[in-house]
Amino acid sequence: TQLLEQSPQFLSIQEGENLTVYCNSSSVFSSLQWYRQEPGEGPVLLVTVVTGGEVKKLKRLTFQFGDARKDSSLHITAAQPGDTGLYLCAEDQTGANNLFFGTGTRLTVIP
Amino acid sequence: ETGVTQSPTHLIKTRGQQVTLRCSSQSGHNTVSWYQQALGQGPQFIFQYYREEENGRGNFPPRFSGLQFPNYSSELNVNALELDDSALYLCASSLRTGGRETQYFGPGTRLLVL
């Protein structure tokens, strides 16, 4: 079982700033999913990346999958308080949709 | 709003007791997965049910068991509760069609074992 390391563990920034969070693995990902979890809620899927070097955009969020498919990043432009939450990366290691999650990055955006 | 509901929202039990947590899947979803999320951690996969049969299990002991019903609701049962079982328990439903699935998570049940 590979480890999913997310960094930083905590991040507190002012509204309007940019930020990047990272997800790294000891092995090659088959595919990678990014989720956001708000307090009192379950995780919500943001994006799935599959191909090495892939870049996907979701409004102010940009997701990148490393060329070697062992790392991924999430960049947020002009962060807003509504972006506050726990950002999780996850992989389906068995191919049966049994997700293995990283420990997450807890983001706080201060108005 | 994912259409997945869980009950109860919060629960307090004592060590050694048994607990049953319930999940109502999104309508038509034939697969349900359960996860345990300890404080400050990401969710950990417990097991998955597909068409009422267990279809994959994580590194959890047999005292964690489950059921999936014909109406696609499901239960997670935990016997002989331990202090370390205190966590947020999440269920996630999906529709298995042979392609890529999206899991829709419920809000979770927060269990505290004293």
PDB file of N, CA, C and O in Angstrom, chain B residues 6-73:
ATOM      1  N   GLN B   6     -27.336  10.127   6.619  1.00  0.00           N
ATOM      2  CA  GLN B   6     -26.845   9.209   7.637  1.00  0.00           C
ATOM      3  C   GLN B   6     -27.523   9.521   8.969  1.00  0.00           C
ATOM      4  O   GLN B   6     -27.853  10.672   9.259  1.00  0.00           O
ATOM      5  N   SER B   7     -27.702   8.463   9.763  1.00  0.00           N
ATOM      6  CA  SER B   7     -28.273   8.661  11.095  1.00  0.00           C
ATOM      7  C   SER B   7     -27.648   7.682  12.076  1.00  0.00           C
ATOM      8  O   SER B   7     -27.244   6.576  11.694  1.00  0.00           O
ATOM      9  N   PRO B   8     -27.522   8.100  13.337  1.00  0.00           N
ATOM     10  CA  PRO B   8     -27.764   9.461  13.815  1.00  0.00           C
ATOM     11  C   PRO B   8     -26.608  10.385  13.425  1.00  0.00           C
ATOM     12  O   PRO B   8     -25.630   9.944  12.845  1.00  0.00           O
ATOM     13  N   THR B   9     -26.727  11.662  13.738  1.00  0.00           N
ATOM     14  CA  THR B   9     -25.641  12.592  13.421  1.00  0.00           C
ATOM     15  C   THR B   9     -24.524  12.484  14.453  1.00  0.00           C
ATOM     16  O   THR B   9     -23.348  12.624  14.108  1.00  0.00           O
ATOM     17  N   HIS B  10     -24.907  12.279  15.702  1.00  0.00           N
ATOM     18  CA  HIS B  10     -23.952  12.126  16.791  1.00  0.00           C
ATOM     19  C   HIS B  10     -24.390  10.980  17.683  1.00  0.00           C
ATOM     20  O   HIS B  10     -25.590  10.714  17.802  1.00  0.00           O
ATOM     21  N   LEU B  11     -23.402  10.345  18.319  1.00  0.00           N
ATOM     22  CA  LEU B  11     -23.699   9.197  19.174  1.00  0.00           C
ATOM     23  C   LEU B  11     -22.601   9.061  20.210  1.00  0.00           C
ATOM     24  O   LEU B  11     -21.414   9.194  19.884  1.00  0.00           O
ATOM     25  N   ILE B  12     -23.004   8.795  21.449  1.00  0.00           N
ATOM     26  CA  ILE B  12     -22.038   8.528  22.516  1.00  0.00           C
ATOM     27  C   ILE B  12     -22.290   7.128  23.051  1.00  0.00           C
ATOM     28  O   ILE B  12     -23.422   6.790  23.400  1.00  0.00           O
ATOM     29  N   LYS B  13     -21.230   6.326  23.101  1.00  0.00           N
ATOM     30  CA  LYS B  13     -21.311   4.967  23.618  1.00  0.00           C
ATOM     31  C   LYS B  13     -20.183   4.758  24.617  1.00  0.00           C
ATOM     32  O   LYS B  13     -19.234   5.549  24.693  1.00  0.00           O
ATOM     33  N   THR B  14     -20.284   3.676  25.352  1.00  0.00           N
ATOM     34  CA  THR B  14     -19.197   3.317  26.259  1.00  0.00           C
ATOM     35  C   THR B  14     -18.471   2.084  25.739  1.00  0.00           C
ATOM     36  O   THR B  14     -19.017   1.295  24.943  1.00  0.00           O
ATOM     37  N   ARG B  15     -17.255   1.957  26.184  1.00  0.00           N
ATOM     38  CA  ARG B  15     -16.390   0.855  25.754  1.00  0.00           C
ATOM     39  C   ARG B  15     -17.081  -0.485  25.984  1.00  0.00           C
ATOM     40  O   ARG B  15     -17.685  -0.709  27.036  1.00  0.00           O
ATOM     41  N   GLY B  16     -17.005  -1.369  24.985  1.00  0.00           N
ATOM     42  CA  GLY B  16     -17.614  -2.682  25.083  1.00  0.00           C
ATOM     43  C   GLY B  16     -19.013  -2.772  24.497  1.00  0.00           C
ATOM     44  O   GLY B  16     -19.489  -3.876  24.205  1.00  0.00           O
ATOM     45  N   GLN B  17     -19.669  -1.614  24.316  1.00  0.00           N
ATOM     46  CA  GLN B  17     -21.014  -1.638  23.739  1.00  0.00           C
ATOM     47  C   GLN B  17     -20.970  -1.900  22.244  1.00  0.00           C
ATOM     48  O   GLN B  17     -19.897  -1.945  21.616  1.00  0.00           O
ATOM     49  N   GLN B  18     -22.150  -2.065  21.672  1.00  0.00           N
ATOM     50  CA  GLN B  18     -22.310  -2.273  20.235  1.00  0.00           C
ATOM     51  C   GLN B  18     -23.055  -1.067  19.654  1.00  0.00           C
ATOM     52  O   GLN B  18     -23.842  -0.418  20.353  1.00  0.00           O
ATOM     53  N   VAL B  19     -22.778  -0.764  18.383  1.00  0.00           N
ATOM     54  CA  VAL B  19     -23.444   0.378  17.759  1.00  0.00           C
ATOM     55  C   VAL B  19     -23.831   0.028  16.319  1.00  0.00           C
ATOM     56  O   VAL B  19     -23.142  -0.767  15.649  1.00  0.00           O
ATOM     57  N   THR B  20     -24.950   0.577  15.888  1.00  0.00           N
ATOM     58  CA  THR B  20     -25.393   0.443  14.491  1.00  0.00           C
ATOM     59  C   THR B  20     -25.578   1.825  13.893  1.00  0.00           C
ATOM     60  O   THR B  20     -26.316   2.650  14.448  1.00  0.00           O
ATOM     61  N   LEU B  21     -24.906   2.080  12.803  1.00  0.00           N
ATOM     62  CA  LEU B  21     -25.020   3.343  12.086  1.00  0.00           C
ATOM     63  C   LEU B  21     -25.732   3.077  10.764  1.00  0.00           C
ATOM     64  O   LEU B  21     -25.520   2.031  10.139  1.00  0.00           O
ATOM     65  N   ARG B  22     -26.535   4.045  10.324  1.00  0.00           N
ATOM     66  CA  ARG B  22     -27.363   3.835   9.139  1.00  0.00           C
ATOM     67  C   ARG B  22     -27.072   4.857   8.047  1.00  0.00           C
ATOM     68  O   ARG B  22     -26.689   5.994   8.323  1.00  0.00           O
ATOM     69  N   CYS B  23     -27.264   4.405   6.822  1.00  0.00           N
ATOM     70  CA  CYS B  23     -26.983   5.236   5.652  1.00  0.00           C
ATOM     71  C   CYS B  23     -28.077   5.006   4.624  1.00  0.00           C
ATOM     72  O   CYS B  23     -28.461   3.862   4.354  1.00  0.00           O
ATOM     73  N   SER B  24     -28.582   6.079   4.066  1.00  0.00           N
ATOM     74  CA  SER B  24     -29.542   5.990   2.979  1.00  0.00           C
ATOM     75  C   SER B  24     -28.861   6.517   1.724  1.00  0.00           C
ATOM     76  O   SER B  24     -28.501   7.696   1.650  1.00  0.00           O
ATOM     77  N   SER B  25     -28.691   5.622   0.752  1.00  0.00           N
ATOM     78  CA  SER B  25     -27.942   5.982  -0.457  1.00  0.00           C
ATOM     79  C   SER B  25     -28.745   6.889  -1.368  1.00  0.00           C
ATOM     80  O   SER B  25     -29.970   6.983  -1.255  1.00  0.00           O
ATOM     81  N   GLN B  26     -28.025   7.496  -2.299  1.00  0.00           N
ATOM     82  CA  GLN B  26     -28.698   8.243  -3.348  1.00  0.00           C
ATOM     83  C   GLN B  26     -29.544   7.268  -4.159  1.00  0.00           C
ATOM     84  O   GLN B  26     -29.136   6.121  -4.397  1.00  0.00           O
ATOM     85  N   SER B  27     -30.722   7.716  -4.566  1.00  0.00           N
ATOM     86  CA  SER B  27     -31.670   6.860  -5.255  1.00  0.00           C
ATOM     87  C   SER B  27     -31.048   6.164  -6.461  1.00  0.00           C
ATOM     88  O   SER B  27     -30.408   6.812  -7.302  1.00  0.00           O
ATOM     89  N   GLY B  28     -31.205   4.823  -6.530  1.00  0.00           N
ATOM     90  CA  GLY B  28     -30.712   4.052  -7.667  1.00  0.00           C
ATOM     91  C   GLY B  28     -29.282   3.585  -7.543  1.00  0.00           C
ATOM     92  O   GLY B  28     -28.824   2.776  -8.354  1.00  0.00           O
ATOM     93  N   HIS B  29     -28.551   4.051  -6.535  1.00  0.00           N
ATOM     94  CA  HIS B  29     -27.149   3.649  -6.389  1.00  0.00           C
ATOM     95  C   HIS B  29     -27.061   2.238  -5.829  1.00  0.00           C
ATOM     96  O   HIS B  29     -27.705   1.902  -4.845  1.00  0.00           O
ATOM     97  N   ASN B  30     -26.229   1.402  -6.470  1.00  0.00           N
ATOM     98  CA  ASN B  30     -26.153  -0.004  -6.087  1.00  0.00           C
ATOM     99  C   ASN B  30     -24.914  -0.344  -5.272  1.00  0.00           C
ATOM    100  O   ASN B  30     -24.693  -1.503  -4.925  1.00  0.00           O
ATOM    101  N   THR B  31     -24.093   0.641  -4.982  1.00  0.00           N
ATOM    102  CA  THR B  31     -22.841   0.401  -4.253  1.00  0.00           C
ATOM    103  C   THR B  31     -22.738   1.378  -3.087  1.00  0.00           C
ATOM    104  O   THR B  31     -23.023   2.573  -3.258  1.00  0.00           O
ATOM    105  N   VAL B  32     -22.353   0.861  -1.930  1.00  0.00           N
ATOM    106  CA  VAL B  32     -22.150   1.736  -0.779  1.00  0.00           C
ATOM    107  C   VAL B  32     -20.819   1.378  -0.117  1.00  0.00           C
ATOM    108  O   VAL B  32     -20.476   0.199   0.011  1.00  0.00           O
ATOM    109  N   SER B  33     -20.069   2.385   0.233  1.00  0.00           N
ATOM    110  CA  SER B  33     -18.794   2.201   0.925  1.00  0.00           C
ATOM    111  C   SER B  33     -18.842   2.925   2.256  1.00  0.00           C
ATOM    112  O   SER B  33     -19.503   3.966   2.374  1.00  0.00           O
ATOM    113  N   TRP B  34     -18.143   2.375   3.227  1.00  0.00           N
ATOM    114  CA  TRP B  34     -18.061   2.990   4.552  1.00  0.00           C
ATOM    115  C   TRP B  34     -16.609   3.347   4.847  1.00  0.00           C
ATOM    116  O   TRP B  34     -15.685   2.577   4.523  1.00  0.00           O
ATOM    117  N   TYR B  35     -16.441   4.514   5.478  1.00  0.00           N
ATOM    118  CA  TYR B  35     -15.112   5.002   5.821  1.00  0.00           C
ATOM    119  C   TYR B  35     -15.114   5.477   7.275  1.00  0.00           C
ATOM    120  O   TYR B  35     -16.121   5.979   7.786  1.00  0.00           O
ATOM    121  N   GLN B  36     -13.951   5.366   7.902  1.00  0.00           N
ATOM    122  CA  GLN B  36     -13.741   5.898   9.247  1.00  0.00           C
ATOM    123  C   GLN B  36     -12.764   7.063   9.140  1.00  0.00           C
ATOM    124  O   GLN B  36     -11.694   6.930   8.538  1.00  0.00           O
ATOM    125  N   GLN B  37     -13.140   8.200   9.710  1.00  0.00           N
ATOM    126  CA  GLN B  37     -12.263   9.364   9.675  1.00  0.00           C
ATOM    127  C   GLN B  37     -11.961   9.804  11.099  1.00  0.00           C
ATOM    128  O   GLN B  37     -12.799  10.421  11.761  1.00  0.00           O
ATOM    129  N   ALA B  38     -10.767   9.481  11.558  1.00  0.00           N
ATOM    130  CA  ALA B  38     -10.336   9.928  12.882  1.00  0.00           C
ATOM    131  C   ALA B  38     -10.015  11.419  12.828  1.00  0.00           C
ATOM    132  O   ALA B  38      -9.745  11.981  11.749  1.00  0.00           O
ATOM    133  N   LEU B  39     -10.023  12.052  13.971  1.00  0.00           N
ATOM    134  CA  LEU B  39      -9.797  13.492  14.043  1.00  0.00           C
ATOM    135  C   LEU B  39      -8.443  13.857  13.442  1.00  0.00           C
ATOM    136  O   LEU B  39      -7.417  13.260  13.781  1.00  0.00           O
ATOM    137  N   GLY B  40      -8.454  14.783  12.502  1.00  0.00           N
ATOM    138  CA  GLY B  40      -7.215  15.244  11.894  1.00  0.00           C
ATOM    139  C   GLY B  40      -6.654  14.334  10.816  1.00  0.00           C
ATOM    140  O   GLY B  40      -5.538  14.572  10.337  1.00  0.00           O
ATOM    141  N   GLN B  41      -7.410  13.330  10.429  1.00  0.00           N
ATOM    142  CA  GLN B  41      -6.940  12.374   9.424  1.00  0.00           C
ATOM    143  C   GLN B  41      -7.877  12.367   8.218  1.00  0.00           C
ATOM    144  O   GLN B  41      -8.982  12.892   8.260  1.00  0.00           O
ATOM    145  N   GLY B  42      -7.398  11.738   7.150  1.00  0.00           N
ATOM    146  CA  GLY B  42      -8.265  11.486   6.015  1.00  0.00           C
ATOM    147  C   GLY B  42      -9.098  10.241   6.265  1.00  0.00           C
ATOM    148  O   GLY B  42      -8.780   9.431   7.149  1.00  0.00           O
ATOM    149  N   PRO B  43     -10.179  10.061   5.535  1.00  0.00           N
ATOM    150  CA  PRO B  43     -11.014   8.864   5.708  1.00  0.00           C
ATOM    151  C   PRO B  43     -10.241   7.586   5.391  1.00  0.00           C
ATOM    152  O   PRO B  43      -9.404   7.576   4.493  1.00  0.00           O
ATOM    153  N   GLN B  44     -10.545   6.524   6.141  1.00  0.00           N
ATOM    154  CA  GLN B  44      -9.968   5.198   5.889  1.00  0.00           C
ATOM    155  C   GLN B  44     -11.073   4.253   5.467  1.00  0.00           C
ATOM    156  O   GLN B  44     -12.107   4.161   6.142  1.00  0.00           O
ATOM    157  N   PHE B  45     -10.836   3.512   4.389  1.00  0.00           N
ATOM    158  CA  PHE B  45     -11.819   2.600   3.837  1.00  0.00           C
ATOM    159  C   PHE B  45     -12.056   1.425   4.784  1.00  0.00           C
ATOM    160  O   PHE B  45     -11.102   0.749   5.198  1.00  0.00           O
ATOM    161  N   ILE B  46     -13.344   1.188   5.124  1.00  0.00           N
ATOM    162  CA  ILE B  46     -13.689   0.046   5.980  1.00  0.00           C
ATOM    163  C   ILE B  46     -14.105  -1.137   5.113  1.00  0.00           C
ATOM    164  O   ILE B  46     -13.495  -2.198   5.156  1.00  0.00           O
ATOM    165  N   PHE B  47     -15.188  -0.973   4.368  1.00  0.00           N
ATOM    166  CA  PHE B  47     -15.641  -1.996   3.412  1.00  0.00           C
ATOM    167  C   PHE B  47     -16.626  -1.390   2.429  1.00  0.00           C
ATOM    168  O   PHE B  47     -17.062  -0.246   2.585  1.00  0.00           O
ATOM    169  N   GLN B  48     -16.945  -2.205   1.433  1.00  0.00           N
ATOM    170  CA  GLN B  48     -17.869  -1.793   0.384  1.00  0.00           C
ATOM    171  C   GLN B  48     -18.876  -2.913   0.137  1.00  0.00           C
ATOM    172  O   GLN B  48     -18.533  -4.096   0.210  1.00  0.00           O
ATOM    173  N   TYR B  49     -20.109  -2.538  -0.144  1.00  0.00           N
ATOM    174  CA  TYR B  49     -21.145  -3.489  -0.509  1.00  0.00           C
ATOM    175  C   TYR B  49     -21.661  -3.160  -1.901  1.00  0.00           C
ATOM    176  O   TYR B  49     -21.892  -1.998  -2.248  1.00  0.00           O
ATOM    177  N   TYR B  50     -21.833  -4.215  -2.688  1.00  0.00           N
ATOM    178  CA  TYR B  50     -22.388  -4.087  -4.032  1.00  0.00           C
ATOM    179  C   TYR B  50     -23.478  -5.130  -4.177  1.00  0.00           C
ATOM    180  O   TYR B  50     -23.220  -6.327  -4.010  1.00  0.00           O
ATOM    181  N   ARG B  51     -24.676  -4.674  -4.454  1.00  0.00           N
ATOM    182  CA  ARG B  51     -25.822  -5.576  -4.583  1.00  0.00           C
ATOM    183  C   ARG B  51     -25.904  -6.542  -3.397  1.00  0.00           C
ATOM    184  O   ARG B  51     -26.013  -7.764  -3.586  1.00  0.00           O
ATOM    185  N   GLU B  52     -25.796  -5.979  -2.220  1.00  0.00           N
ATOM    186  CA  GLU B  52     -26.010  -6.655  -0.942  1.00  0.00           C
ATOM    187  C   GLU B  52     -24.908  -7.643  -0.556  1.00  0.00           C
ATOM    188  O   GLU B  52     -25.046  -8.368   0.439  1.00  0.00           O
ATOM    189  N   GLU B  53     -23.808  -7.667  -1.297  1.00  0.00           N
ATOM    190  CA  GLU B  53     -22.684  -8.541  -0.964  1.00  0.00           C
ATOM    191  C   GLU B  53     -21.454  -7.681  -0.647  1.00  0.00           C
ATOM    192  O   GLU B  53     -21.208  -6.668  -1.332  1.00  0.00           O
ATOM    193  N   GLU B  54     -20.667  -8.127   0.333  1.00  0.00           N
ATOM    194  CA  GLU B  54     -19.423  -7.406   0.625  1.00  0.00           C
ATOM    195  C   GLU B  54     -18.490  -7.542  -0.577  1.00  0.00           C
ATOM    196  O   GLU B  54     -18.265  -8.636  -1.092  1.00  0.00           O
ATOM    197  N   ASN B  55     -17.928  -6.409  -0.992  1.00  0.00           N
ATOM    198  CA  ASN B  55     -17.138  -6.348  -2.219  1.00  0.00           C
ATOM    199  C   ASN B  55     -15.842  -5.583  -1.981  1.00  0.00           C
ATOM    200  O   ASN B  55     -15.523  -4.651  -2.690  1.00  0.00           O
ATOM    201  N   GLY B  56     -15.120  -5.985  -0.970  1.00  0.00           N
ATOM    202  CA  GLY B  56     -13.867  -5.316  -0.650  1.00  0.00           C
ATOM    203  C   GLY B  56     -13.869  -4.880   0.793  1.00  0.00           C
ATOM    204  O   GLY B  56     -14.892  -4.401   1.306  1.00  0.00           O
ATOM    205  N   ARG B  57     -12.725  -5.026   1.442  1.00  0.00           N
ATOM    206  CA  ARG B  57     -12.612  -4.693   2.850  1.00  0.00           C
ATOM    207  C   ARG B  57     -11.236  -4.113   3.114  1.00  0.00           C
ATOM    208  O   ARG B  57     -10.240  -4.594   2.564  1.00  0.00           O
ATOM    209  N   GLY B  58     -11.207  -3.082   3.942  1.00  0.00           N
ATOM    210  CA  GLY B  58      -9.948  -2.491   4.351  1.00  0.00           C
ATOM    211  C   GLY B  58      -9.385  -3.206   5.568  1.00  0.00           C
ATOM    212  O   GLY B  58      -9.843  -4.297   5.942  1.00  0.00           O
ATOM    213  N   ASN B  59      -8.412  -2.588   6.204  1.00  0.00           N
ATOM    214  CA  ASN B  59      -7.714  -3.203   7.327  1.00  0.00           C
ATOM    215  C   ASN B  59      -8.471  -2.956   8.635  1.00  0.00           C
ATOM    216  O   ASN B  59      -7.991  -2.250   9.522  1.00  0.00           O
ATOM    217  N   PHE B  60      -9.651  -3.519   8.740  1.00  0.00           N
ATOM    218  CA  PHE B  60     -10.470  -3.397   9.942  1.00  0.00           C
ATOM    219  C   PHE B  60     -10.845  -4.792  10.432  1.00  0.00           C
ATOM    220  O   PHE B  60     -11.069  -5.694   9.637  1.00  0.00           O
ATOM    221  N   PRO B  61     -10.923  -4.963  11.765  1.00  0.00           N
ATOM    222  CA  PRO B  61     -11.212  -6.297  12.330  1.00  0.00           C
ATOM    223  C   PRO B  61     -12.650  -6.721  12.064  1.00  0.00           C
ATOM    224  O   PRO B  61     -13.504  -5.898  11.716  1.00  0.00           O
ATOM    225  N   PRO B  62     -12.941  -8.012  12.281  1.00  0.00           N
ATOM    226  CA  PRO B  62     -14.273  -8.563  12.004  1.00  0.00           C
ATOM    227  C   PRO B  62     -15.372  -7.950  12.850  1.00  0.00           C
ATOM    228  O   PRO B  62     -16.557  -8.099  12.513  1.00  0.00           O
ATOM    229  N   ARG B  63     -15.032  -7.285  13.953  1.00  0.00           N
ATOM    230  CA  ARG B  63     -16.096  -6.685  14.761  1.00  0.00           C
ATOM    231  C   ARG B  63     -16.749  -5.500  14.031  1.00  0.00           C
ATOM    232  O   ARG B  63     -17.761  -4.994  14.478  1.00  0.00           O
ATOM    233  N   PHE B  64     -16.165  -5.093  12.916  1.00  0.00           N
ATOM    234  CA  PHE B  64     -16.802  -4.135  12.014  1.00  0.00           C
ATOM    235  C   PHE B  64     -17.530  -4.948  10.943  1.00  0.00           C
ATOM    236  O   PHE B  64     -16.887  -5.699  10.185  1.00  0.00           O
ATOM    237  N   SER B  65     -18.831  -4.832  10.885  1.00  0.00           N
ATOM    238  CA  SER B  65     -19.596  -5.595   9.898  1.00  0.00           C
ATOM    239  C   SER B  65     -20.652  -4.694   9.281  1.00  0.00           C
ATOM    240  O   SER B  65     -20.958  -3.614   9.808  1.00  0.00           O
ATOM    241  N   GLY B  66     -21.226  -5.160   8.188  1.00  0.00           N
ATOM    242  CA  GLY B  66     -22.193  -4.314   7.504  1.00  0.00           C
ATOM    243  C   GLY B  66     -23.297  -5.104   6.851  1.00  0.00           C
ATOM    244  O   GLY B  66     -23.254  -6.336   6.756  1.00  0.00           O
ATOM    245  N   LEU B  67     -24.295  -4.357   6.417  1.00  0.00           N
ATOM    246  CA  LEU B  67     -25.401  -4.917   5.642  1.00  0.00           C
ATOM    247  C   LEU B  67     -25.821  -3.889   4.615  1.00  0.00           C
ATOM    248  O   LEU B  67     -25.775  -2.687   4.875  1.00  0.00           O
ATOM    249  N   GLN B  68     -26.243  -4.393   3.455  1.00  0.00           N
ATOM    250  CA  GLN B  68     -26.869  -3.529   2.460  1.00  0.00           C
ATOM    251  C   GLN B  68     -28.211  -4.146   2.126  1.00  0.00           C
ATOM    252  O   GLN B  68     -28.319  -5.356   1.926  1.00  0.00           O
ATOM    253  N   PHE B  69     -29.235  -3.327   2.072  1.00  0.00           N
ATOM    254  CA  PHE B  69     -30.601  -3.806   1.887  1.00  0.00           C
ATOM    255  C   PHE B  69     -31.061  -3.601   0.450  1.00  0.00           C
ATOM    256  O   PHE B  69     -30.479  -2.806  -0.281  1.00  0.00           O
ATOM    257  N   PRO B  70     -32.125  -4.312   0.039  1.00  0.00           N
ATOM    258  CA  PRO B  70     -32.596  -4.195  -1.346  1.00  0.00           C
ATOM    259  C   PRO B  70     -32.949  -2.780  -1.759  1.00  0.00           C
ATOM    260  O   PRO B  70     -32.897  -2.445  -2.946  1.00  0.00           O
ATOM    261  N   ASN B  71     -33.329  -1.946  -0.802  1.00  0.00           N
ATOM    262  CA  ASN B  71     -33.646  -0.557  -1.146  1.00  0.00           C
ATOM    263  C   ASN B  71     -32.390   0.316  -1.140  1.00  0.00           C
ATOM    264  O   ASN B  71     -32.487   1.537  -1.179  1.00  0.00           O
ATOM    265  N   TYR B  72     -31.220  -0.315  -1.076  1.00  0.00           N
ATOM    266  CA  TYR B  72     -29.911   0.333  -1.126  1.00  0.00           C
ATOM    267  C   TYR B  72     -29.570   1.155   0.096  1.00  0.00           C
ATOM    268  O   TYR B  72     -28.581   1.879   0.095  1.00  0.00           O
ATOM    269  N   SER B  73     -30.366   1.039   1.167  1.00  0.00           N
ATOM    270  CA  SER B  73     -29.910   1.578   2.434  1.00  0.00           C
ATOM    271  C   SER B  73     -28.914   0.587   3.026  1.00  0.00           C
ATOM    272  O   SER B  73     -28.842  -0.571   2.594  1.00  0.00           O
TER     273      SER B  73
END
